[in-house]
Coordinates of C-alpha atoms and ligand atoms in Angstrom, one line a residue:
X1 CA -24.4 -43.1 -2.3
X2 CA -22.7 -43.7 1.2
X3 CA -25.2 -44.1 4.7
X4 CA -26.6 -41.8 6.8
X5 CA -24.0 -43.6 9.4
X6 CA -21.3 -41.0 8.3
X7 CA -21.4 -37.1 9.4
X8 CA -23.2 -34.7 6.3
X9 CA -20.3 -33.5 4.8
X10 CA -19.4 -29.7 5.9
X11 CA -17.0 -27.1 4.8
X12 CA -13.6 -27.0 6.2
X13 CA -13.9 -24.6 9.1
X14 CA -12.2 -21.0 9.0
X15 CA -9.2 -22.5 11.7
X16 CA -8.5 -25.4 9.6
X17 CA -8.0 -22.8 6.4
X18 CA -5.6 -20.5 8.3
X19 CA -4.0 -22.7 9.8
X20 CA -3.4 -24.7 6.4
X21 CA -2.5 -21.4 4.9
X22 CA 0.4 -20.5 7.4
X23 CA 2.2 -23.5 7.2
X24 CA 2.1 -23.3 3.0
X25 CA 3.4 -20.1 3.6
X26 CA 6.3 -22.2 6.2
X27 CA 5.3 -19.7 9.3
X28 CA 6.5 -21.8 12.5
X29 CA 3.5 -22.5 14.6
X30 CA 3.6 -23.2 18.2
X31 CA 1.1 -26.3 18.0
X32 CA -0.6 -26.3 21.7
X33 CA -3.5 -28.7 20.6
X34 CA -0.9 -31.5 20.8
X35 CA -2.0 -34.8 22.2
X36 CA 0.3 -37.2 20.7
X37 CA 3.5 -37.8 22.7
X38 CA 5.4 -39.3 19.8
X39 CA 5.9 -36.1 19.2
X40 CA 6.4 -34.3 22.6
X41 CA 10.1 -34.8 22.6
X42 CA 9.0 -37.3 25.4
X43 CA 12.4 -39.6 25.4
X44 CA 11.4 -43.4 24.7
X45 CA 13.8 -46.0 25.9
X46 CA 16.2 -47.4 22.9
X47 CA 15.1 -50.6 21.2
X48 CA 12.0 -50.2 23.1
X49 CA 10.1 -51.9 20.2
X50 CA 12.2 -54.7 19.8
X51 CA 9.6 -57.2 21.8
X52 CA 7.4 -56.6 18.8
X53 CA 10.1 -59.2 16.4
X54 CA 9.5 -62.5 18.8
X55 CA 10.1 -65.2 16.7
X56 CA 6.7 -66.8 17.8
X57 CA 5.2 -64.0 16.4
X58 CA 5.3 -65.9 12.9
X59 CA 2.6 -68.4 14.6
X60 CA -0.7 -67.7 14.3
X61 CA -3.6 -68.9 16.7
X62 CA -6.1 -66.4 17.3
X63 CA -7.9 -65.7 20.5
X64 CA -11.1 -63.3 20.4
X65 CA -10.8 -62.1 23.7
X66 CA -7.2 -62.1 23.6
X67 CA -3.8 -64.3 24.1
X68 CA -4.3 -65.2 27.7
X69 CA -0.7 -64.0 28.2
X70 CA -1.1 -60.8 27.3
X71 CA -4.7 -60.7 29.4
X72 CA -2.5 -62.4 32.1
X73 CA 0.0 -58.8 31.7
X74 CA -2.8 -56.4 31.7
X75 CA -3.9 -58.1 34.6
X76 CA -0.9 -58.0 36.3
X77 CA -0.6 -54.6 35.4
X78 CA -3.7 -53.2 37.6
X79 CA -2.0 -54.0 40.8
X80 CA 0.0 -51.0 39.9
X81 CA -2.8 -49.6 41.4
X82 CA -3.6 -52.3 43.9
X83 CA -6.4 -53.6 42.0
X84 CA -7.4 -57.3 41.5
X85 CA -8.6 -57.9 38.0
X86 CA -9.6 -61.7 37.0
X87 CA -7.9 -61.9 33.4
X88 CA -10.8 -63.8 32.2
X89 CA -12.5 -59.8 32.6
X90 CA -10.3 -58.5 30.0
X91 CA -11.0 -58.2 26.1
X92 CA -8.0 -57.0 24.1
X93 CA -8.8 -54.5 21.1
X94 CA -6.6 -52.5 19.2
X95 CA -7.5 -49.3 20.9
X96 CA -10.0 -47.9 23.1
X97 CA -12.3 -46.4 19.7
X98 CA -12.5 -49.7 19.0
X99 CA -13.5 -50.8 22.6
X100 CA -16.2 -48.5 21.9
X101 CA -17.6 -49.7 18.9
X102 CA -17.6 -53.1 20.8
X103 CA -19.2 -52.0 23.6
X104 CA -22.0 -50.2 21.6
X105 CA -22.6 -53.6 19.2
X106 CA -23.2 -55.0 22.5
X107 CA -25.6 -53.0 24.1
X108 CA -27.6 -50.8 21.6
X109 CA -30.3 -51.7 19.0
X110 CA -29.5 -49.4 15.5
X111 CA -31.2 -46.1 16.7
X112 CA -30.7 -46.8 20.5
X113 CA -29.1 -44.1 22.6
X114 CA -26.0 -44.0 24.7
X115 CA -25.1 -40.8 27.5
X116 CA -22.0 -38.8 27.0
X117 CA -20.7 -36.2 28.8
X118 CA -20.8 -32.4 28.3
X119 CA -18.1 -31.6 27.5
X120 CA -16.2 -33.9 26.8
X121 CA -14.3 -35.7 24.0
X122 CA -15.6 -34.7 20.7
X123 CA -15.3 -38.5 19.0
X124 CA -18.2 -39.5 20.5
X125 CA -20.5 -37.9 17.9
X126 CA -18.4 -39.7 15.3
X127 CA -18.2 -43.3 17.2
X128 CA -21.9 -43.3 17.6
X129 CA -23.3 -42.5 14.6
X130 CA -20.8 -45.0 13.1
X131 CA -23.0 -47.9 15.0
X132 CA -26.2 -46.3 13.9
X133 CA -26.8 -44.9 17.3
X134 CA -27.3 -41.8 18.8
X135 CA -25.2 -40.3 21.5
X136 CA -27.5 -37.4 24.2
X137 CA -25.3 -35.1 26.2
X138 CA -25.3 -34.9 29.9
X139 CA -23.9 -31.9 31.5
X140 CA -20.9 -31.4 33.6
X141 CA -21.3 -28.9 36.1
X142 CA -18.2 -26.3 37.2
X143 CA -18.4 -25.3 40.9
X144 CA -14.9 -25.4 41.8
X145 CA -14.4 -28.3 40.2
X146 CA -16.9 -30.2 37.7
X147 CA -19.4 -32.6 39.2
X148 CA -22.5 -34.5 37.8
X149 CA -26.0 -33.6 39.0
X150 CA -27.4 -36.8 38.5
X151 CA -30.7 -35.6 39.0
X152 CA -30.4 -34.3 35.3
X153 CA -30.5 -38.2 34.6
X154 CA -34.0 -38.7 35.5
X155 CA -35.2 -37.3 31.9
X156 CA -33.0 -39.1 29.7
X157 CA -34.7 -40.9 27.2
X158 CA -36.4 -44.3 27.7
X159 CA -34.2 -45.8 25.0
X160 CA -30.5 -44.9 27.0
X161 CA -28.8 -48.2 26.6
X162 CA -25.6 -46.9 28.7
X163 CA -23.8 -44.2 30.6
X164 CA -20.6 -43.2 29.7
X165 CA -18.1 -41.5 31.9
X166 CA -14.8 -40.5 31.0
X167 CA -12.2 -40.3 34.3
X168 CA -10.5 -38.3 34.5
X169 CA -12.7 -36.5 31.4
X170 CA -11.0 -34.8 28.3
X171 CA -10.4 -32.1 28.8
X172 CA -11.5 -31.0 32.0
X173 CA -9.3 -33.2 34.0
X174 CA -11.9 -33.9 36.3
X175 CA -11.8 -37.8 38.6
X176 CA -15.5 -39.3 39.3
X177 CA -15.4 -39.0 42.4
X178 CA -16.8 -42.2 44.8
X179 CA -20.5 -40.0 45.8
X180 CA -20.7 -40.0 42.1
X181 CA -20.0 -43.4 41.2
X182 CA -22.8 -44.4 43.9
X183 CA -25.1 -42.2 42.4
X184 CA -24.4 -43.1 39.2
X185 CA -24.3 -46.8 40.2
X186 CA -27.9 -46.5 41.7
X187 CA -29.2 -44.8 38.6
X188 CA -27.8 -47.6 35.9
X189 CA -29.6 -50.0 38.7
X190 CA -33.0 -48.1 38.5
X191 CA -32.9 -47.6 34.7
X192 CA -31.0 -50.8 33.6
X193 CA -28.2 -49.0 32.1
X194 CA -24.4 -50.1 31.5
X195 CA -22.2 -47.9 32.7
X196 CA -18.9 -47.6 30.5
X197 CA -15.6 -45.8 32.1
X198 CA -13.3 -44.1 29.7
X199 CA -9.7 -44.3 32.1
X200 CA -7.5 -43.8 29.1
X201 CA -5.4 -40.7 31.3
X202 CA -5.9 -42.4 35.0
X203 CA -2.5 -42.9 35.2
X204 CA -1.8 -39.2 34.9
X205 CA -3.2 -37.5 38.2
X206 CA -1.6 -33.8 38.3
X207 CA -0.9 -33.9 41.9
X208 CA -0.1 -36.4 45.0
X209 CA -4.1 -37.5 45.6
X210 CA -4.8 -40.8 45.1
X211 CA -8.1 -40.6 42.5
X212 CA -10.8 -43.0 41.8
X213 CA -9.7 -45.1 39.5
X214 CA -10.9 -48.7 37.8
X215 CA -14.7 -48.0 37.9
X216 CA -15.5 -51.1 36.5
X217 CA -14.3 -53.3 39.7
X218 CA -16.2 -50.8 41.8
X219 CA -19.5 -49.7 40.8
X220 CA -21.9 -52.7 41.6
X221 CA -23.6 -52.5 37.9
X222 CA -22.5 -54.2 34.3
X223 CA -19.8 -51.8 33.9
X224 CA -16.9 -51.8 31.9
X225 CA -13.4 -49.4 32.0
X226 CA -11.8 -48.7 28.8
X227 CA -8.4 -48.0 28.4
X228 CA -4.8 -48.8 26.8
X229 CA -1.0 -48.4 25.7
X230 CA -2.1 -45.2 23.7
X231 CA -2.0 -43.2 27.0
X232 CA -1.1 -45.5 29.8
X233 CA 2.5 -45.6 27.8
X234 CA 2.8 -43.4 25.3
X235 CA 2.1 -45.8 22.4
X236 CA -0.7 -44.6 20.7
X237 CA 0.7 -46.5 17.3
X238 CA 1.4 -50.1 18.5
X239 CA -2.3 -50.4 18.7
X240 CA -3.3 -51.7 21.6
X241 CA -6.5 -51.3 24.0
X242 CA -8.6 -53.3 27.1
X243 CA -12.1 -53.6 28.1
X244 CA -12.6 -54.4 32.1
X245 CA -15.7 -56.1 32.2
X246 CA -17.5 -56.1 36.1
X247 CA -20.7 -55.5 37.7
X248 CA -22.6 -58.7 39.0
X249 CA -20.7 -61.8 37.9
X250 CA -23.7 -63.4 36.0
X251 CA -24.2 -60.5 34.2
X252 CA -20.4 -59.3 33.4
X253 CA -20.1 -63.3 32.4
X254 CA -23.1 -63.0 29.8
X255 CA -21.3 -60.1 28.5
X256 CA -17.8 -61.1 28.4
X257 CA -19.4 -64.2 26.1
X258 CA -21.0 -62.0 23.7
X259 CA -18.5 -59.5 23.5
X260 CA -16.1 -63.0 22.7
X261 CA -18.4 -63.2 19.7
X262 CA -18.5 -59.6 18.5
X263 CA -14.1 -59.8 19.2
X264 CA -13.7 -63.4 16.8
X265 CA -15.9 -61.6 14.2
X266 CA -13.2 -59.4 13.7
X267 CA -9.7 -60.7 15.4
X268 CA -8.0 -57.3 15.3
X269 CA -4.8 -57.2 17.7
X270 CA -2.2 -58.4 16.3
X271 CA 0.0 -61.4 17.4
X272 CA 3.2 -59.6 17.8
X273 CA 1.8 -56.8 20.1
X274 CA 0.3 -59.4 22.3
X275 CA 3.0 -61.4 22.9
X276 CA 5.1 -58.1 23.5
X277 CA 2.9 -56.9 26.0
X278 CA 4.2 -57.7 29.1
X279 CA 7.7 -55.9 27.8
X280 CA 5.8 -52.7 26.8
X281 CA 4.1 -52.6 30.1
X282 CA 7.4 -53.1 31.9
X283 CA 9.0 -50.4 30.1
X284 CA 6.5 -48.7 29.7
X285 CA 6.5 -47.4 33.5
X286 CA 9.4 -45.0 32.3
X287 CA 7.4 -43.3 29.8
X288 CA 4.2 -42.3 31.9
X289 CA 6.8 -41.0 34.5
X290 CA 8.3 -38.7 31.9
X291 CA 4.9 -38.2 30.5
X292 CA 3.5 -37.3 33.7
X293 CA 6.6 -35.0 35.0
X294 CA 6.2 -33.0 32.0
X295 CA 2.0 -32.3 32.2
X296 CA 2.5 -31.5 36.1
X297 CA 5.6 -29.0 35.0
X298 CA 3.2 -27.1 32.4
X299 CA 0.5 -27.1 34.8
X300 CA 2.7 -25.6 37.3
X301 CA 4.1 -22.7 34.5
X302 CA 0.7 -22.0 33.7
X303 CA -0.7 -21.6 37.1
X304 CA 2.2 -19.4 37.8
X305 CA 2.2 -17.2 34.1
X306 CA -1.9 -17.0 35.1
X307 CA -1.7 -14.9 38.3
X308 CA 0.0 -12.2 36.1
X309 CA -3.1 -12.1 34.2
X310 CA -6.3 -11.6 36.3
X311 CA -8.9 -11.4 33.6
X312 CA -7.7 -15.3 32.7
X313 CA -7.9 -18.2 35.1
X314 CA -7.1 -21.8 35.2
X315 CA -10.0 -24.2 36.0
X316 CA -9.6 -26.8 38.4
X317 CA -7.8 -29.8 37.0
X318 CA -7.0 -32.8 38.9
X319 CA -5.6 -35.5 36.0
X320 CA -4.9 -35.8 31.8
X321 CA -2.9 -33.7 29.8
X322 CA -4.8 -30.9 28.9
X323 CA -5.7 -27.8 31.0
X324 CA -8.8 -25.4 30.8
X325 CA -8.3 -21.4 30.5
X326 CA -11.2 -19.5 31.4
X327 CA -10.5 -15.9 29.3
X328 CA -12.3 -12.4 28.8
X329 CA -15.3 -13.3 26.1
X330 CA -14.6 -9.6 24.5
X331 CA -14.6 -11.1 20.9
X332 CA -15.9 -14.7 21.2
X333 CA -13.9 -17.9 21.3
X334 CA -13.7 -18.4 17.4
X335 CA -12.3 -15.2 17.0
X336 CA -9.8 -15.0 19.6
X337 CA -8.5 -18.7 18.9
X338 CA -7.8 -17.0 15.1
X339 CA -6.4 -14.2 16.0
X340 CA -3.9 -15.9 18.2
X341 CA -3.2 -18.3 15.2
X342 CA -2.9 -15.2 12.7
X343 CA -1.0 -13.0 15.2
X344 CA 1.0 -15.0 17.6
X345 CA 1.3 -18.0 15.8
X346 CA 0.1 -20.5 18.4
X347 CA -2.6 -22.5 18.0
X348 CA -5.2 -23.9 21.3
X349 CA -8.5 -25.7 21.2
X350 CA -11.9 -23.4 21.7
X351 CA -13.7 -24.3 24.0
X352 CA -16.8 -25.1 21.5
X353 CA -14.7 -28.0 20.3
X354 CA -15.1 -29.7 23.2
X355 CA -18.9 -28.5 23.8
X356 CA -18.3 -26.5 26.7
X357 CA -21.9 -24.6 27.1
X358 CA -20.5 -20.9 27.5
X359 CA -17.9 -19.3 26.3
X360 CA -14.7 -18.0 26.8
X361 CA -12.9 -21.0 27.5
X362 CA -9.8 -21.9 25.4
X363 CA -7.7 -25.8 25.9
X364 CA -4.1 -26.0 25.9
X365 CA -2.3 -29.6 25.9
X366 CA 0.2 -30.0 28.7
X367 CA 2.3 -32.6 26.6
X368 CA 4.6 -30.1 24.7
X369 CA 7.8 -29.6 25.6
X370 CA 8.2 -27.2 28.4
X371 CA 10.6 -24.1 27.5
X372 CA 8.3 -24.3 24.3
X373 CA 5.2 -24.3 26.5
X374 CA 5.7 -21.9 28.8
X375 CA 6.7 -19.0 26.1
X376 CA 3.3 -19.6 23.9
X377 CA 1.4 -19.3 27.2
X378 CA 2.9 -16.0 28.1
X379 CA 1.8 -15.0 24.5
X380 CA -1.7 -16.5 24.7
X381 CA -2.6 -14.9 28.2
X382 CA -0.8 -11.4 27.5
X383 CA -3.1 -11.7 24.2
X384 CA -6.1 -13.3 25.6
X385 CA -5.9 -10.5 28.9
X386 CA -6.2 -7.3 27.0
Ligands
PLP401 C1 -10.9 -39.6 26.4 C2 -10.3 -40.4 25.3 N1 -10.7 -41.6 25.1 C3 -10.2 -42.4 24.1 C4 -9.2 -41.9 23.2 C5 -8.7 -42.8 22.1 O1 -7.8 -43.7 22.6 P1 -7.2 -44.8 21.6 O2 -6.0 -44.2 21.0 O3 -6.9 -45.9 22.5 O4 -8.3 -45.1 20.7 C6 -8.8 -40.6 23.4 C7 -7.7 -40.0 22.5 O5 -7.3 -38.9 22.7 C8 -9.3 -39.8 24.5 O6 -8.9 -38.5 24.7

């Protein structure tokens, strides 16, 4: 009855059925998977929301791209970072999925093929087939720290309408780094590929470096960075995302136009978060600092809790809010990530979920609040360890 656009439907999985189970049963469980800081216990400033009742809110005169005031406050918003954005580069969506499904409306044919990372975020499987295109993994590489062999990007299919890069990724935490851009860069040149930048966590670098960030501006090729208030302030319900459009200006011009026409097919960001953007950005600030002081505190309790525990180690993370825990692969990640539900009451991410090509690995959020945190470690890594 419905298309071969959504997934075939499949069982709940064993995790989902515990998990279900102990909380009919009212066990407390210690939720380490959590990537929504609404409920962190992250403090939001009082009437925070309040921009959202403008009276000329009641007015309604849609723009595809977006109002340009509130392109004008995303704009204004990158020299944060001390990058110049033109706001005619911007596209306002209501979130970065949606800058997605844009972006592959754009660029792919129905059956046409887009890279994604390995591993990475899991959606991309869903966003993909939801156009009616495919999505091929590309591997990221852990020497260290995880890198892209590009040369692994000679064999990709003929019909590979784009790259996509996620930076820092989910949930490795790992930056492009500038080599890679250029490489990158010179393969969507050669091939003819767009090269679309997920930089929903660049705000959130886990230490003092000062990481590539705003691909799009950089990279010489139609490229476009996604990102929005979700993560860059904490809002992932006021609904509001950005597409950076760059590359050669004839080009990123062509694209900006059709992407107008894809945007006023829909109109879907609403009036009142536009005109209280500038507000939410403003106070915004606040919340990534909190946000941000509590993922580098975790980070810094796990690394510690870890060197008690020699069979587990923490991989390399440089930005995001999630962390990577390599652990013994005695009884396979599925199991282990069960029996520390069933046992300790604290749930992680397997690896698997995230594609990771071997196992042990397990994925802890670095969002929850810290006393909270740093107890359900000590319980994962004594149980993970022995
Ligand atoms: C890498 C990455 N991109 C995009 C999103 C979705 O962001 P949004 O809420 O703006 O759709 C997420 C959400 O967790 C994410 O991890």
């Amino acid at each position: 009855m419905f298309s071969s656009r959504l997934p075939p439907q499949t069982e709940t999985n064993e995790l989902t059925r515990v998990l279900a189970g102990l909380r009919a049963a009212g066990t407390a469980i210690v939720d380490l998977t959590e990537s929504n800081p609404t409920r962190a216990g992250i403090p939001y400033p009082e009437g925070l929301l309040t921009s959202l009742g403008q009276p000329g809110a009641l007015e309604y005169e849609p723009h595809p791209l977006g109002l340009p005031s509130a392109r004008a406050a995303v704009a204004a918003d990158h020299r944060r970072r001390g990058v110049d954005v033109d706001p005619a580069q911007i596209a306002l969506t209501a979130s970065t999925s949606e800058a997605y499904s844009w972006l592959f409306k754009l660029l792919c044919n129905p059956g046409e093929c887009v890279l994604v990372p390995r591993p990475s975020y899991p959606l991309f499987e869903h966003l993909t087939r939801l156009e009616g295109i495919r999505a091929e993994p590309y591997d990221l590489e852990y020497h260290g720290r995880w890198e892209i062999d590009a040369g692994q990007l000679r064999t990709a299919p003929g019909d590979v309408k784009a790259i996509l890069v996620v930076s820092p990724n989910n949930p490795t935490g790992s930056y492009i780094s500038a080599v890679e851009l250029e490489q990158l860069s010179g393969v969507c040149r050669d091939r003819g590929w767009a090269l679309v930048a997920d930089e929903v966590f660049a705000d959130y670098p886990l230490d003092e470096s000062q990481p590539l960030t705003d691909i799009a501006t950089k990279s010489g090729v139609l490229s476009f960075t996604l990102a929005g208030l979700s993560k860059s302030v904490g809002l992932p319900q006021v609904k509001l995302g950005w597409i950076v459009a760059g590359g050669p200006p004839a080009q990123r011009d062509a694209a900006l136009a059709a992407l107008e026409l894809i945007a006023d097919s829909f109109l879907s960001v609403g009036t009142p978060v536009q005109l209280a953007l500038p507000e939410l950005l403003r106070q915004g600030a606040g919340i990534r600092t909190a946000i941000q002081v509590r993922t580098r505190d975790n980070l810094q309790a796990l690394r510690d809790a870890v060197r008690q525990f020699p069979a587990c180690d923490v991989l390399r993370v440089d930005g995001g809010w999630a962390a990577v825990i390599r652990v013994p692969a005695t009884r396979g990640e599925e199991r282990l990530v069960l029996d520390l539900l069933e046992r300790e009451h604290v749930l992680v991410h397997p690896g698997y979920f995230f594609d990771f090509r071997s196992e042990a690995f397990i994925v802890v959020s670095l969002l929850p609040d810290a006393a909270v945190f740093r107890d359900a470690i000590a319980r994962v890594l004594r149980f993970a360890d022995c």
